[in-house]
Each structure stands twice: as structure tokens, then as C-alpha cells.
Coordinates of C-alpha atoms in Angstrom, one line a residue:
X1151 CA -14.9 -7.8 23.2
X1152 CA -13.8 -10.7 21.1
X1153 CA -10.4 -12.3 21.8
X1154 CA -8.7 -14.0 18.9
X1155 CA -5.2 -15.0 18.0
X1156 CA -3.3 -13.2 15.2
X1157 CA -3.4 -16.3 13.1
X1158 CA -7.2 -16.4 13.3
X1159 CA -7.4 -12.7 12.5
X1160 CA -5.2 -12.9 9.4
X1161 CA -4.1 -17.0 9.6
X1162 CA -13.1 23.4 -12.0
X1163 CA -12.1 26.6 -9.9
X1164 CA -10.1 25.8 -6.8
X1165 CA -12.0 27.1 -3.9
X1166 CA -9.3 26.0 -1.5
X1167 CA -5.9 24.2 -1.7
X1168 CA -4.7 21.3 0.3
X1169 CA -2.9 23.3 2.9
X1170 CA -6.1 24.9 4.1
X1171 CA -9.1 22.7 3.3
X1172 CA -9.7 19.2 4.4
X1173 CA -6.0 18.3 4.7
X1174 CA -3.2 18.5 7.3
X1175 CA 0.4 17.5 7.5
X1176 CA 1.1 14.4 9.6
X1177 CA 3.0 15.4 12.7
X1178 CA 3.4 12.9 15.6
X1179 CA -0.3 13.1 16.4
X1180 CA -3.2 13.5 14.1
X1181 CA -4.2 17.2 13.7
X1182 CA -7.9 18.1 13.7
X1183 CA -9.2 18.9 10.2
X1184 CA -12.5 19.9 8.9
X1185 CA -14.3 17.4 6.7
X1186 CA -14.4 18.3 3.0
X1187 CA -17.7 19.7 1.8
X1188 CA -19.1 19.5 -1.7
X1189 CA -17.7 23.0 -2.4
X1190 CA -14.1 22.2 -1.4
X1191 CA -11.3 21.6 -3.9
X1192 CA -7.9 20.2 -3.0
X1193 CA -4.9 20.7 -5.0
X1194 CA -2.2 18.0 -4.9
X1195 CA 1.0 19.0 -6.6
X1196 CA 3.8 16.5 -7.1
X1197 CA 7.3 18.0 -7.5
X1198 CA 10.9 17.5 -6.5
X1199 CA 11.8 17.9 -2.9
X1200 CA 15.3 18.2 -1.6
X1201 CA 16.0 17.6 2.1
X1202 CA 18.5 15.9 4.5
X1203 CA 17.9 12.4 5.8
X1204 CA 20.3 11.0 8.4
X1205 CA 22.9 13.5 7.4
X1206 CA 22.6 12.8 3.6
X1207 CA 21.3 15.3 1.1
X1208 CA 18.6 13.6 -0.9
X1209 CA 16.4 14.6 -3.8
X1210 CA 12.9 13.1 -3.5
X1211 CA 9.4 13.5 -5.0
X1212 CA 6.6 14.7 -2.8
X1213 CA 3.0 15.9 -2.8
X1214 CA 2.7 19.5 -1.7
X1215 CA 6.3 19.5 -0.5
X1216 CA 5.4 17.1 2.3
X1217 CA 6.5 13.5 3.1
X1218 CA 4.1 11.9 3.7
X1219 CA 1.7 13.9 1.7
X1220 CA -1.0 16.0 3.3
X1221 CA -3.8 14.2 5.1
X1222 CA -7.1 14.2 3.3
X1223 CA -10.2 13.9 5.4
X1224 CA -13.6 13.1 4.0
X1225 CA -17.0 12.0 5.2
X1226 CA -19.5 9.5 3.7
X1227 CA -21.9 11.2 1.3
X1228 CA -19.5 14.1 0.5
X1229 CA -17.9 15.0 -2.8
X1230 CA -14.1 14.8 -3.0
X1231 CA -12.6 17.0 -5.7
X1232 CA -8.8 16.8 -6.3
X1233 CA -6.8 18.8 -8.9
X1234 CA -3.7 16.6 -9.5
X1235 CA -1.0 19.0 -10.7
X1236 CA 2.2 17.5 -12.1
X1237 CA 5.3 19.7 -11.5
X1238 CA 7.9 16.9 -12.0
X1239 CA 10.8 17.8 -14.2
X1240 CA 11.0 16.3 -17.7
X1241 CA 12.5 12.8 -18.1
X1242 CA 14.2 11.4 -21.2
X1243 CA 12.4 8.2 -22.3
X1244 CA 13.6 8.4 -25.9
X1245 CA 15.4 5.1 -25.6
X1246 CA 12.2 3.3 -24.4
X1247 CA 11.1 0.7 -27.0
X1248 CA 7.4 1.0 -26.1
X1249 CA 7.2 -2.1 -23.9
X1250 CA 4.6 -1.1 -21.3
X1251 CA 6.2 -3.3 -18.6
X1252 CA 9.7 -1.6 -18.8
X1253 CA 9.9 1.3 -16.4
X1254 CA 9.5 4.5 -18.4
X1255 CA 7.9 8.0 -18.3
X1256 CA 9.0 8.8 -14.8
X1257 CA 7.8 12.4 -15.4
X1258 CA 4.2 11.4 -16.0
X1259 CA 1.9 10.5 -13.1
X1260 CA -1.7 9.5 -12.1
X1261 CA -3.5 9.3 -8.8
X1262 CA -5.0 6.3 -7.0
X1263 CA -7.2 6.5 -3.9
X1264 CA -6.2 3.2 -2.3
X1265 CA -9.0 1.5 -0.4
X1266 CA -11.7 4.0 -1.3
X1267 CA -15.0 2.6 -2.7
X1268 CA -15.2 5.1 -5.5
X1269 CA -15.5 4.9 -9.3
X1270 CA -12.7 3.3 -11.3
X1271 CA -10.1 6.0 -11.9
X1272 CA -7.0 4.7 -13.7
X1273 CA -8.3 4.9 -17.3
X1274 CA -9.4 7.7 -19.6
X1275 CA -12.0 9.0 -18.9
X1276 CA -12.7 8.5 -15.2
X1277 CA -15.2 5.6 -14.7
X1278 CA -14.9 4.4 -18.3
X1279 CA -16.2 1.0 -19.3
X1280 CA -14.4 0.9 -22.6
X1281 CA -12.1 -2.2 -22.5
X1282 CA -9.7 -0.4 -24.9
X1283 CA -9.5 2.7 -22.7
X1284 CA -5.8 3.8 -22.2
X1285 CA -4.4 4.6 -18.8
X1286 CA -4.3 8.1 -17.4
X1287 CA -0.9 9.7 -17.8
X1288 CA -0.6 13.3 -16.6
X1289 CA 2.4 15.0 -18.4
X1290 CA 4.7 17.4 -16.6
X1291 CA 3.3 20.9 -16.5
X1292 CA -0.3 19.6 -16.8
X1293 CA -3.1 18.8 -14.3
X1294 CA -6.1 16.6 -14.2
X1295 CA -9.3 17.1 -12.1
X1296 CA -10.7 14.1 -10.2
X1297 CA -14.2 14.2 -8.8
X1298 CA -15.3 11.4 -6.5
X1299 CA -18.8 10.9 -4.9
X1300 CA -18.2 9.2 -1.6
X1301 CA -21.0 6.6 -1.0
X1302 CA -23.3 7.4 1.9
X1303 CA -22.5 4.0 3.4
X1304 CA -18.7 4.2 2.9
X1305 CA -17.0 2.7 6.0
X1306 CA -15.0 5.1 8.1
X1307 CA -11.3 4.4 8.4
X1308 CA -7.7 4.8 7.2
X1309 CA -7.0 4.7 3.5
X1310 CA -4.3 6.4 1.4
X1311 CA -3.4 7.9 -1.9
X1312 CA -0.4 7.3 -4.1
X1313 CA 0.7 7.4 -7.8
X1314 CA -0.4 4.8 -10.2
X1315 CA 1.1 5.6 -13.6
X1316 CA 2.2 2.2 -15.0
X1317 CA 6.0 2.2 -15.4
X1318 CA 6.6 5.0 -12.9
X1319 CA 4.6 4.0 -9.8
X1320 CA 7.5 2.4 -7.9
X1321 CA 10.0 5.2 -8.5
X1322 CA 7.5 7.9 -7.6
X1323 CA 6.2 6.1 -4.5
X1324 CA 9.6 5.1 -3.1
X1325 CA 10.7 8.7 -3.6
X1326 CA 8.0 9.9 -1.1
X1327 CA 4.8 10.3 -3.1
X1328 CA 2.1 8.9 -0.8
X1329 CA -0.3 10.3 1.8
X1330 CA -3.1 9.3 4.2
X1331 CA -6.8 9.6 3.4
X1332 CA -9.2 9.3 6.3
X1333 CA -12.9 8.7 6.2
X1334 CA -14.5 10.0 9.3
X1335 CA -17.8 8.4 10.5
X1336 CA -19.7 6.4 13.1
X1337 CA -16.6 4.6 14.4
X1338 CA -15.1 7.9 15.5
X1339 CA -18.2 8.7 17.6
X1340 CA -17.9 5.5 19.8
X1341 CA -17.3 7.2 23.2
X1342 CA -14.3 5.2 24.2
X1343 CA -12.7 5.8 20.7
X1344 CA -13.6 9.5 20.7
X1345 CA -12.0 9.9 24.2
X1346 CA -8.7 8.4 23.0
X1347 CA -5.8 10.3 21.4
X1348 CA -5.3 9.4 17.8
X1349 CA -1.7 8.8 16.6
X1350 CA -0.8 8.1 13.0
X1351 CA 1.9 5.6 12.2
X1352 CA 2.6 6.2 8.4
X1353 CA 5.5 4.0 7.3
X1354 CA 7.2 4.6 4.0
X1355 CA 10.5 3.5 2.4
X1356 CA 12.8 5.8 0.5
X1357 CA 15.1 4.1 -2.1
X1358 CA 18.3 5.9 -3.2
X1359 CA 21.3 5.7 -5.4
X1360 CA 24.2 8.2 -5.8
X1361 CA 23.4 10.9 -8.3
X1362 CA 24.9 10.6 -11.7
X1363 CA 26.0 14.2 -11.8
X1364 CA 26.3 15.4 -8.1
X1365 CA 28.7 13.4 -5.9
X1366 CA 27.0 14.8 -2.7
X1367 CA 23.5 13.9 -3.6
X1368 CA 21.4 10.7 -3.2
X1369 CA 18.3 10.3 -5.4
X1370 CA 16.3 7.7 -7.5
X1371 CA 16.4 8.9 -11.1
X1372 CA 17.3 5.8 -13.2
X1373 CA 18.3 6.3 -16.8
X1374 CA 15.9 4.8 -19.3
X1375 CA 16.4 1.0 -19.5
X1376 CA 19.0 1.0 -16.7
X1377 CA 18.6 -1.9 -14.3
X1378 CA 20.2 -2.3 -10.9
X1379 CA 21.6 -5.8 -10.3
X1380 CA 21.2 -6.5 -6.6
X1381 CA 23.4 -9.6 -6.9
X1382 CA 26.6 -7.9 -8.0
X1383 CA 25.9 -4.3 -7.2
X1384 CA 26.2 -2.8 -10.7
X1385 CA 23.9 -1.4 -13.4
X1386 CA 23.1 -2.9 -16.8
X1387 CA 21.4 -1.6 -19.9
X1388 CA 20.0 -4.4 -22.2
X1389 CA 22.2 -6.9 -20.4
X1390 CA 25.5 -4.9 -20.8
X1391 CA 27.3 -3.7 -17.7
X1392 CA 27.6 0.1 -17.4
X1393 CA 29.3 2.6 -15.1
X1394 CA 26.0 4.1 -13.9
X1395 CA 25.5 4.5 -10.2
X1396 CA 21.9 3.4 -10.1
X1397 CA 19.0 1.9 -12.1
X1398 CA 15.5 0.6 -11.7
X1399 CA 15.4 -2.1 -9.1
X1400 CA 13.3 -5.1 -8.2
X1401 CA 15.6 -5.8 -5.2
X1402 CA 17.5 -3.5 -2.9
X1403 CA 19.0 0.0 -3.3
X1404 CA 22.4 1.4 -2.6
X1405 CA 20.8 3.2 0.3
X1406 CA 17.2 2.8 1.7
X1407 CA 15.5 4.5 4.6
X1408 CA 12.3 3.5 6.4
X1409 CA 10.3 6.6 7.6
X1410 CA 7.7 7.0 10.2
X1411 CA 5.6 10.1 9.7
X1412 CA 8.4 11.4 7.6
X1413 CA 11.3 10.7 10.0
X1414 CA 13.8 7.9 9.4
X1415 CA 13.8 5.1 11.9
X1416 CA 15.8 2.5 9.9
X1417 CA 18.6 2.3 7.3
X1418 CA 19.6 -0.3 4.8
X1419 CA 22.8 -0.2 2.7
X1420 CA 23.7 -2.5 -0.2
X1421 CA 25.9 -5.4 0.8
X1422 CA 28.9 -5.1 -1.5
X1423 CA 30.0 -8.7 -1.2
X1424 CA 30.0 -10.2 -4.7
X1425 CA 28.8 -13.6 -5.9
X1426 CA 26.7 -14.2 -2.8
X1427 CA 22.9 -14.0 -2.3
X1428 CA 23.2 -11.3 0.3
X1429 CA 20.6 -9.1 2.0
X1430 CA 21.1 -5.4 2.8
X1431 CA 23.2 -4.3 5.8
X1432 CA 20.7 -3.1 8.4
X1433 CA 21.1 -0.2 10.9
X1434 CA 18.6 0.8 13.5
X1435 CA 18.2 4.6 13.9
X1436 CA 16.6 6.4 16.8
X1437 CA 12.9 5.9 16.7
X1438 CA 10.1 8.3 17.6
X1439 CA 8.8 8.0 21.1
X1440 CA 5.1 8.5 22.2
X1441 CA 4.3 9.1 25.8
X1442 CA 1.3 7.5 27.4
X1443 CA 0.0 7.5 30.9
X1444 CA -0.5 4.2 32.7
X1445 CA -4.0 3.0 31.8
X1446 CA -4.4 5.5 29.0
X1447 CA -6.1 4.3 25.8
X1448 CA -4.6 5.6 22.5
X1449 CA -5.8 4.9 19.0
X1450 CA -3.0 4.1 16.4
X1451 CA -3.6 4.3 12.7
X1452 CA -0.9 2.3 11.0
X1453 CA -0.2 2.3 7.3
X1454 CA 2.4 0.1 5.7
X1455 CA 3.1 2.4 2.8
X1456 CA 6.4 0.7 1.9
X1457 CA 7.0 -0.3 -1.7
X1458 CA 7.7 -4.0 -1.0
X1459 CA 8.3 -4.8 2.7
X1460 CA 6.1 -7.3 4.6
X1461 CA 5.8 -6.2 8.2
X1462 CA 4.8 -8.6 11.1
X1463 CA 4.1 -6.2 13.9
X1464 CA 4.3 -6.5 17.6
X1465 CA 3.6 -4.0 20.4
X1466 CA 5.7 -5.2 23.3
X1467 CA 3.9 -5.7 26.6
X1468 CA 0.5 -4.8 25.3
X1469 CA -2.6 -6.3 24.0
X1470 CA -3.6 -5.0 20.6
X1471 CA -7.3 -4.2 20.4
X1472 CA -7.9 -4.3 16.7
X1473 CA -10.7 -2.0 15.4
X1474 CA -10.3 -2.3 11.6
X1475 CA -8.2 -3.6 8.7
X1476 CA -7.9 -1.7 5.5
X1477 CA -10.4 0.9 6.5
X1478 CA -13.3 -1.4 7.4
X1479 CA -14.0 -1.9 11.1
X1480 CA -15.2 -5.1 12.8
X1481 CA -18.6 -5.2 14.5
X1482 CA -16.7 -6.0 17.7
X1483 CA -13.2 -5.2 18.9
X1484 CA -10.8 -8.1 18.3
X1485 CA -8.2 -8.3 21.1
X1486 CA -4.8 -9.9 20.3
X1487 CA -2.9 -11.0 23.4
X1488 CA 0.4 -9.5 24.4
X1489 CA 1.9 -13.0 24.6
X1490 CA 1.5 -16.2 22.7
X1491 CA 1.3 -14.6 19.3
X1492 CA 2.8 -16.2 16.2
X1493 CA 6.6 -15.8 16.1
X1494 CA 6.4 -15.3 12.3
X1495 CA 3.3 -13.2 11.9
X1496 CA 3.4 -11.2 15.1
X1497 CA 0.2 -9.6 16.5
X1498 CA -0.6 -8.0 13.1
X1499 CA 0.7 -8.9 9.7
X1500 CA 0.8 -5.9 7.4
X1501 CA 1.6 -6.5 3.7
X1502 CA 2.6 -3.5 1.6
X1503 CA -0.5 -1.3 1.4
X1504 CA -2.3 -2.8 4.5
X1505 CA -3.7 -0.6 7.2
X1506 CA -4.5 -1.4 10.8
X1507 CA -6.4 0.7 13.3
X1508 CA -6.0 -0.4 16.9
X1509 CA -6.2 0.7 20.5
X1510 CA -3.5 0.2 23.1
X1511 CA -4.3 0.5 26.8
X1512 CA -0.9 1.5 28.3
X1513 CA 0.6 -1.0 30.6
X1514 CA 0.3 -0.3 34.3
X1515 CA 4.0 -0.7 34.7
X1516 CA 6.0 2.5 33.7
X1517 CA 8.7 1.9 31.2
X1518 CA 9.7 2.0 27.5
X1519 CA 8.0 -0.5 25.1
X1520 CA 8.7 -1.0 21.4
X1521 CA 6.5 -1.1 18.4
X1522 CA 8.5 -3.3 16.2
X1523 CA 8.7 -5.5 13.1
X1524 CA 9.7 -9.1 13.5
X1525 CA 12.5 -10.2 11.1
X1526 CA 11.6 -12.6 8.3
X1527 CA 12.9 -14.3 5.2
X1528 CA 9.6 -14.6 3.2
X1529 CA 10.7 -12.3 0.4
X1530 CA 13.4 -12.0 -2.2
X1531 CA 15.8 -10.4 0.4
X1532 CA 15.7 -10.9 4.2
X1533 CA 13.8 -8.2 6.1
X1534 CA 15.6 -7.3 9.3
X1535 CA 14.1 -6.6 12.7
X1536 CA 13.0 -2.9 13.0
X1537 CA 12.0 -0.8 15.9
X1538 CA 9.4 1.5 14.4
X1539 CA 8.5 3.5 17.4
X1540 CA 8.6 3.5 21.2
X1541 CA 5.9 3.9 23.8
X1542 CA 7.0 5.4 27.1
X1543 CA 4.6 4.8 29.9
X1544 CA 4.9 7.4 32.7
X1545 CA 3.0 9.9 34.7
X1546 CA -0.2 9.7 36.8
X1547 CA -2.3 6.6 36.2
X1548 CA -5.6 6.6 34.3
X1549 CA -8.1 3.9 33.8
X1550 CA -9.7 4.7 30.4
X1551 CA -12.3 2.3 29.1
X1552 CA -12.1 0.1 26.0
X1553 CA -15.0 -0.4 23.6
X1554 CA -16.7 -3.7 22.9
X1555 CA -19.4 -3.4 20.2
X1556 CA -18.6 -1.2 17.2
X1557 CA -21.0 0.3 14.5
X1558 CA -21.7 -2.3 11.8
X1559 CA -20.1 -1.1 8.5
X1560 CA -23.3 -1.5 6.5
X1561 CA -21.7 -1.4 3.1
X1562 CA -20.0 -4.7 3.8
X1563 CA -22.9 -6.3 5.8
X1564 CA -24.6 -8.7 5.7
X1565 CA -21.6 -10.8 4.8
X1566 CA -21.7 -12.9 1.7
X1567 CA -23.2 -16.3 2.1
X1568 CA -21.5 -19.3 0.3
X1569 CA -24.6 -20.0 -1.7
X1570 CA -24.5 -16.5 -3.2
X1571 CA -21.2 -17.2 -5.0
X1572 CA -21.9 -17.4 -8.7
X1573 CA -18.3 -18.0 -9.9
X1574 CA -15.0 -19.2 -8.6
X1575 CA -11.8 -17.9 -10.2
X1576 CA -8.1 -18.9 -9.9
X1577 CA -5.6 -16.1 -9.6
X1578 CA -2.0 -17.5 -9.7
X1579 CA 1.1 -15.4 -9.2
X1580 CA 4.0 -16.8 -11.2
X1581 CA 7.4 -15.5 -12.6
X1582 CA 10.9 -16.3 -13.5
X1583 CA 14.4 -14.8 -13.2
X1584 CA 16.1 -14.3 -15.6
X1585 CA 13.2 -13.1 -17.6
X1586 CA 12.0 -14.7 -20.9
X1587 CA 9.3 -12.1 -21.7
X1588 CA 10.7 -8.9 -20.0
X1589 CA 14.3 -9.1 -21.1
X1590 CA 15.1 -5.5 -20.4
X1591 CA 14.2 -5.8 -16.7
X1592 CA 15.6 -9.3 -16.5
X1593 CA 12.7 -10.8 -14.7
X1594 CA 9.1 -11.9 -15.5
X1595 CA 6.4 -11.0 -13.0
X1596 CA 3.1 -12.6 -14.1
X1597 CA -0.5 -13.3 -13.1
X1598 CA -1.9 -16.5 -14.6
X1599 CA 1.2 -16.8 -16.7
X1600 CA 0.4 -13.5 -18.4
X1601 CA 2.3 -10.2 -18.3
X1602 CA 0.2 -7.0 -18.1
X1603 CA -1.4 -5.6 -21.3
X1604 CA -3.1 -2.2 -21.2
X1605 CA -5.7 -3.1 -23.8
X1606 CA -6.5 -6.7 -22.7
X1607 CA -9.3 -7.5 -20.2
X1608 CA -9.0 -11.1 -19.2
X1609 CA -11.5 -10.8 -16.4
X1610 CA -15.1 -9.6 -16.7
X1611 CA -17.4 -9.5 -13.7
X1612 CA -21.1 -8.5 -13.2
X1613 CA -22.3 -5.5 -11.3
X1614 CA -23.7 -6.8 -8.0
X1615 CA -22.3 -10.2 -8.8
X1616 CA -20.6 -12.3 -6.1
X1617 CA -17.4 -14.2 -6.8
X1618 CA -14.9 -16.3 -4.9
X1619 CA -11.3 -15.9 -5.9
X1620 CA -8.6 -18.4 -5.0
X1621 CA -5.2 -16.5 -4.8
X1622 CA -2.3 -18.8 -4.9
X1623 CA 1.5 -19.0 -5.3
X1624 CA 3.1 -22.3 -6.1
X1625 CA 6.6 -23.5 -5.2
X1626 CA 9.8 -22.6 -7.0
X1627 CA 9.3 -25.4 -9.6
X1628 CA 6.1 -23.6 -10.7
X1629 CA 7.2 -20.0 -10.8
X1630 CA 7.1 -19.2 -7.1
X1631 CA 10.0 -17.5 -5.3
X1632 CA 8.5 -15.2 -2.6
X1633 CA 5.1 -14.2 -1.3
X1634 CA 3.0 -11.5 -3.0
X1635 CA 0.4 -9.0 -1.7
X1636 CA -2.8 -9.1 -3.8
X1637 CA -4.7 -5.8 -4.2
X1638 CA -7.9 -5.1 -6.1
X1639 CA -9.4 -1.7 -7.0
X1640 CA -13.0 -0.5 -6.5
X1641 CA -14.3 -3.0 -4.0
X1642 CA -12.9 -4.8 -0.9
X1643 CA -13.2 -8.5 -0.2
X1644 CA -13.8 -10.8 2.7
X1645 CA -10.9 -13.1 3.6
X1646 CA -12.4 -16.6 4.0
X1647 CA -9.3 -18.6 4.5
X1648 CA -5.5 -18.4 4.5
X1649 CA -3.5 -21.6 3.8
X1650 CA -6.5 -23.7 4.5
X1651 CA -7.2 -22.0 7.9
X1652 CA -10.7 -20.5 8.1
X1653 CA -10.7 -16.9 9.2
X1654 CA -13.2 -15.4 11.6
X1655 CA -16.1 -13.8 9.7
X1656 CA -15.9 -10.1 8.8
X1657 CA -12.2 -9.7 7.9
X1658 CA -12.6 -7.2 5.1
X1659 CA -9.5 -6.1 3.2
X1660 CA -8.5 -4.7 -0.1
X1661 CA -4.9 -6.1 0.1
X1662 CA -3.8 -9.5 1.4
X1663 CA -0.5 -11.3 1.7
X1664 CA -0.4 -14.5 -0.4
X1665 CA 2.3 -16.8 1.2
X1666 CA 4.5 -18.9 -0.9
X1667 CA 3.0 -22.3 -1.8
X1668 CA -0.3 -21.4 -0.1
X1669 CA -3.8 -20.4 -1.2
X1670 CA -5.9 -17.4 0.1
X1671 CA -9.6 -17.6 -0.5
X1672 CA -11.6 -14.3 -0.7
X1673 CA -15.1 -13.4 -1.6
X1674 CA -16.4 -10.1 -3.0
X1675 CA -19.5 -8.4 -4.3
X1676 CA -18.9 -5.9 -7.1
X1677 CA -21.0 -3.0 -5.8
X1678 CA -22.3 0.2 -7.3
X1679 CA -19.7 0.9 -10.0
X1680 CA -19.1 -0.4 -13.5
X1681 CA -15.9 0.3 -15.4
X1682 CA -12.4 -0.8 -16.2
X1683 CA -10.1 -1.4 -13.3
X1684 CA -7.1 -3.5 -12.2
X1685 CA -5.8 -6.0 -9.7
X1686 CA -2.2 -6.5 -9.1
X1687 CA 0.7 -7.4 -6.8
X1688 CA 1.4 -4.5 -4.4
X1689 CA 5.1 -5.0 -4.4
X1690 CA 5.4 -1.9 -6.6
X1691 CA 8.4 -3.0 -8.7
X1692 CA 6.5 -6.2 -9.6
X1693 CA 3.4 -4.2 -10.5
X1694 CA 5.3 -1.8 -12.7
X1695 CA 7.0 -4.7 -14.6
X1696 CA 3.9 -6.7 -15.4
X1697 CA 2.3 -8.4 -12.3
X1698 CA -1.1 -6.8 -12.9
X1699 CA -4.3 -7.5 -14.9
X1700 CA -7.3 -5.5 -16.0
X1701 CA -10.8 -6.4 -15.1
X1702 CA -14.1 -5.0 -16.3
X1703 CA -17.3 -4.6 -14.2
X1704 CA -20.3 -4.6 -16.4
X1705 CA -24.0 -4.3 -15.9
X1706 CA -25.4 -7.8 -16.8
X1707 CA -28.3 -6.2 -18.6
X1708 CA -25.8 -4.8 -21.1
X1709 CA -23.5 -7.8 -21.3
X1710 CA -23.0 -9.1 -24.8
X1711 CA -20.0 -11.1 -25.8
X1712 CA -18.0 -10.6 -22.6
X1713 CA -17.1 -13.7 -20.7

């Protein structure tokens, strides 16, 4: 078992519907579900869901009437077939001027399997290599069938699915539309892991404003072109102040909840003090509690499915025995001490969209221990300390074993050697507030000084090519204001260094936090699939308003005038 510090670690016909085949609802512990077979179909239906959160009546959006959405379980070598049915109500975008980076079309949707090594699936048709291919937009009342062949060597681990219709992703996701996707495989057969209970920790945020037509309802249904002004607490349309209760936001909400497995554990309310750079008013709610026997080993599967919140995580009084990041396990368990961890990064640093799978061996001393987020100020607004869940250690003692060696995830090994790199690229996050390009939103969110364009492909890479990307974010004088999480579709990458600090080999991720005024170096091989895909900031309001770019994976034998 390898001991490292946190800074070093991260420094057709439907044969069955989702409720009965290959899926389950997330309760406090992971239900056993049969893997999907090649004959299974899953239906995911997105629709409005009304419920009560913390005593407030809320109108949300959900997959199959569940928040989080139903758990999808697959195995390497299987075929995943999903019918994505859109039952959202119509939305009036008649005032939209056609600017792709102004939120719009909140009634259209698309599906993304985040972290899965499958064919590109954001553009029409699935897997297209046409650089001029448009994005998928499923209208209300329609459906689209997605078919994915899961590679035989796909790593086992925790991934997830969420909407990815440009201009509507943030609103739909922060209303509840997201769910876990678990690949079962060799890691699950390690005796010490197989013997451990598996507990999901699916974290989501729910952003809300008072309804425009029901005084007793909270929802997120911004009028077209309505923008919430965090500093001031009012709504504008094209720069003019209105009397609307809510609008699209790149900052806070009137009311926001953080959920664990669908239950609220933390509340934020807008700070109404005017003319001050103020952060939301925080309130801790009663967290869920998991009971462990002294010496019991439990496997936690944690997803930071929040729309924008960076989460430095600590499990009080316990070593964290890290198995995997972003659905790819290490060849050896990496144990992070219970003390001496970074006061800013915690034992684990989870950017929005990151996943961590880890074991905890319950402390020999009975008591209540917290799983918590450390407070920080590395984003637009301060993120307060949060108790996500509690572990109560009690009962007869056990002495369960921890694993050491883990199965090698062959899709990612052997690791890339420096001499294999054929090209180095610079990816720079920039922006400005107030906006010069995106005047409706009032802020510019850019990559390499460019706002997203659906029909432009600034990056072309070779199938089986190896590249090194330097992801950076300059200071405030060069368009930097806060950190950004970088995410790329289709293939994962190895994290080589963060802020000049070399990382232990084998840290494979698909999303990585890029700190302000630092550079993150990653290497990737573009395996198996050609096609048009995207990379972007995974702060969803930034993505929706332009902090995204297309890239094209081409077979070098067919390359002509691409560069």
C-alpha cells in the first residue's frame, strides 16, 4: 500500500425501462443491480418534479422522477442502449437573438456520459467527424436513442450522466438532472473490496429563485435574456433592471441547497446587503449519518456533481485509502494520512465533476466523525465549510483487511512516456466582467481568448496520437479571476504536474482543477474513436456562456488540410 500526501496525489423497441433493468435509485447504500446485457434498453425521461426541500415547495427537473437520477450499471464489453425521452414543458425563447452563448432553449436537452470512454455523442449524428455537425438538441415531446459499445478494457469505476445541451446545461443540471453510472469490473472482485459495504456519496446543488407566478413556489425558470445580478440582488434584461424574481446566474441564487443522495445537507441564501462583494449566507442542515463498526472497512463512491463548487474533502479521524479518481483505479491503494494534510486542499480535492472512490477503515474509538468540505475562497464567491455526512462508529469491533495491489487498468497502461509526446498545446482560461463579447450575460468566459462557436474546430488531433496540454490561468491582469475545472470528452488524461509540482505516476482523470495563476500539465492518447467532441470548463454557467471549444479526432491516414 502506497502512502502519499494529498498534494502529491493531486498537488429501437424498449425491452426494459430504467426502473427494472440495469438501474437503481440511490438510497443511503448502493443497491445491487444486474449488469446491462446487449439486449437491455434503458429509458431515461426528463420531466418536471415537484417536491419539498427543507420545508420549501420546489419545482425541479429530474430523470425518471428521481434526484439523483437512477443508477446505471454496465460492464466492459457490453452494449449500453439509452432512449432519452424529453418530457420537459415548452419554454419561450422567442426573444433569443441566436447568440449560442446566451442561455436559451431550456426545454431542449441532450445526454452526456461523463467519464465514459465511448464514441463522441454531442453532435449529429452520434460519432460524427463532420466539423460542421450541429449539436444534438432533443425537443420537448421527442426522444433520441443512444447506443454505446463499452470497450472490453474499459476501467471499472464511478462515472455519471447529465444534460449537455449548450445554453441549457446549467439550468437543467442545477435543477436535479444528473445520475451515477457505474462500470463494474475487476476492481470489484478484489477480495477486500468485495467484502466491504459500498456507500454512494452523490453531491448535487439545487439553485432556486421565487416563482414569477406562484408566491409559494421556488424554481429555476429564468425568462429568456433575464440575468441575475449577484452583486445587487436584482434581475436585468439587456442591461435594464426589471422586477423579475430570478434570472440566469453565473454567481449565486436566491436560495441554494446542497444534496447528498437527494437529501439536503446545506443551505445558502442570497446576501441582500447592497454594494458589497458579499458571499451567500450559509446554514448547515442535519447531515446523513452512516454507522460503521470499529475496524470495519467501507467503500465510498463520491461524486461532486455540483454545478460550480470546488470541494476540498476531509474525513475526520480517518486515513483515506484512495482507490480511484474519475473512474480509473491506481495499481496500488494510495493512503492519505488522517493528519498533516493540506489545510487548503484537504485529503481529496474534488473539482465539479470529479469522482473519488476510497476505503475507510473505521476508527477503533467509537464516536461520530464528519465527512466535510473545508471552506475556501478560490472562486467567485466564498465557499463555506460544509458537513456532508457523518460516520458513527459503534458496535462490536471488527478487523477487516485493506487491499494493497489493485488490478492494472489496461486501457490506461502502460503510461505515456515523455518521448511519445508529438505535440504540446497551450490551453488558457481567460475572461472579463463586464463582458465585451457576451453583453447579454454581462461576462466573457473564454478559452484561448475565444468564445465557443458550434461550427469552429480550433483543435484537431490524430487518432492514437499523444499530446501534452498545458492548462493555465493567468492573474487578474490577464483575464484570470478564479480557478476553473478543465474537462475533456472521449478520453481521460494523466496528470503530470500541478503548479510545477510533479504528481505520482498514474493519476488518470477526465476533469482537473486549474488554480488561479498556475499551470496544470496533462498528457493523453486519443484512443479508439474519431469524431467531433468538446473540452470545456466544468463550472456549468461558464460552459453555457462560452468557455468551451470543439476538437476533432481524425485518422491520420485521412487527414488532409486539418492542422
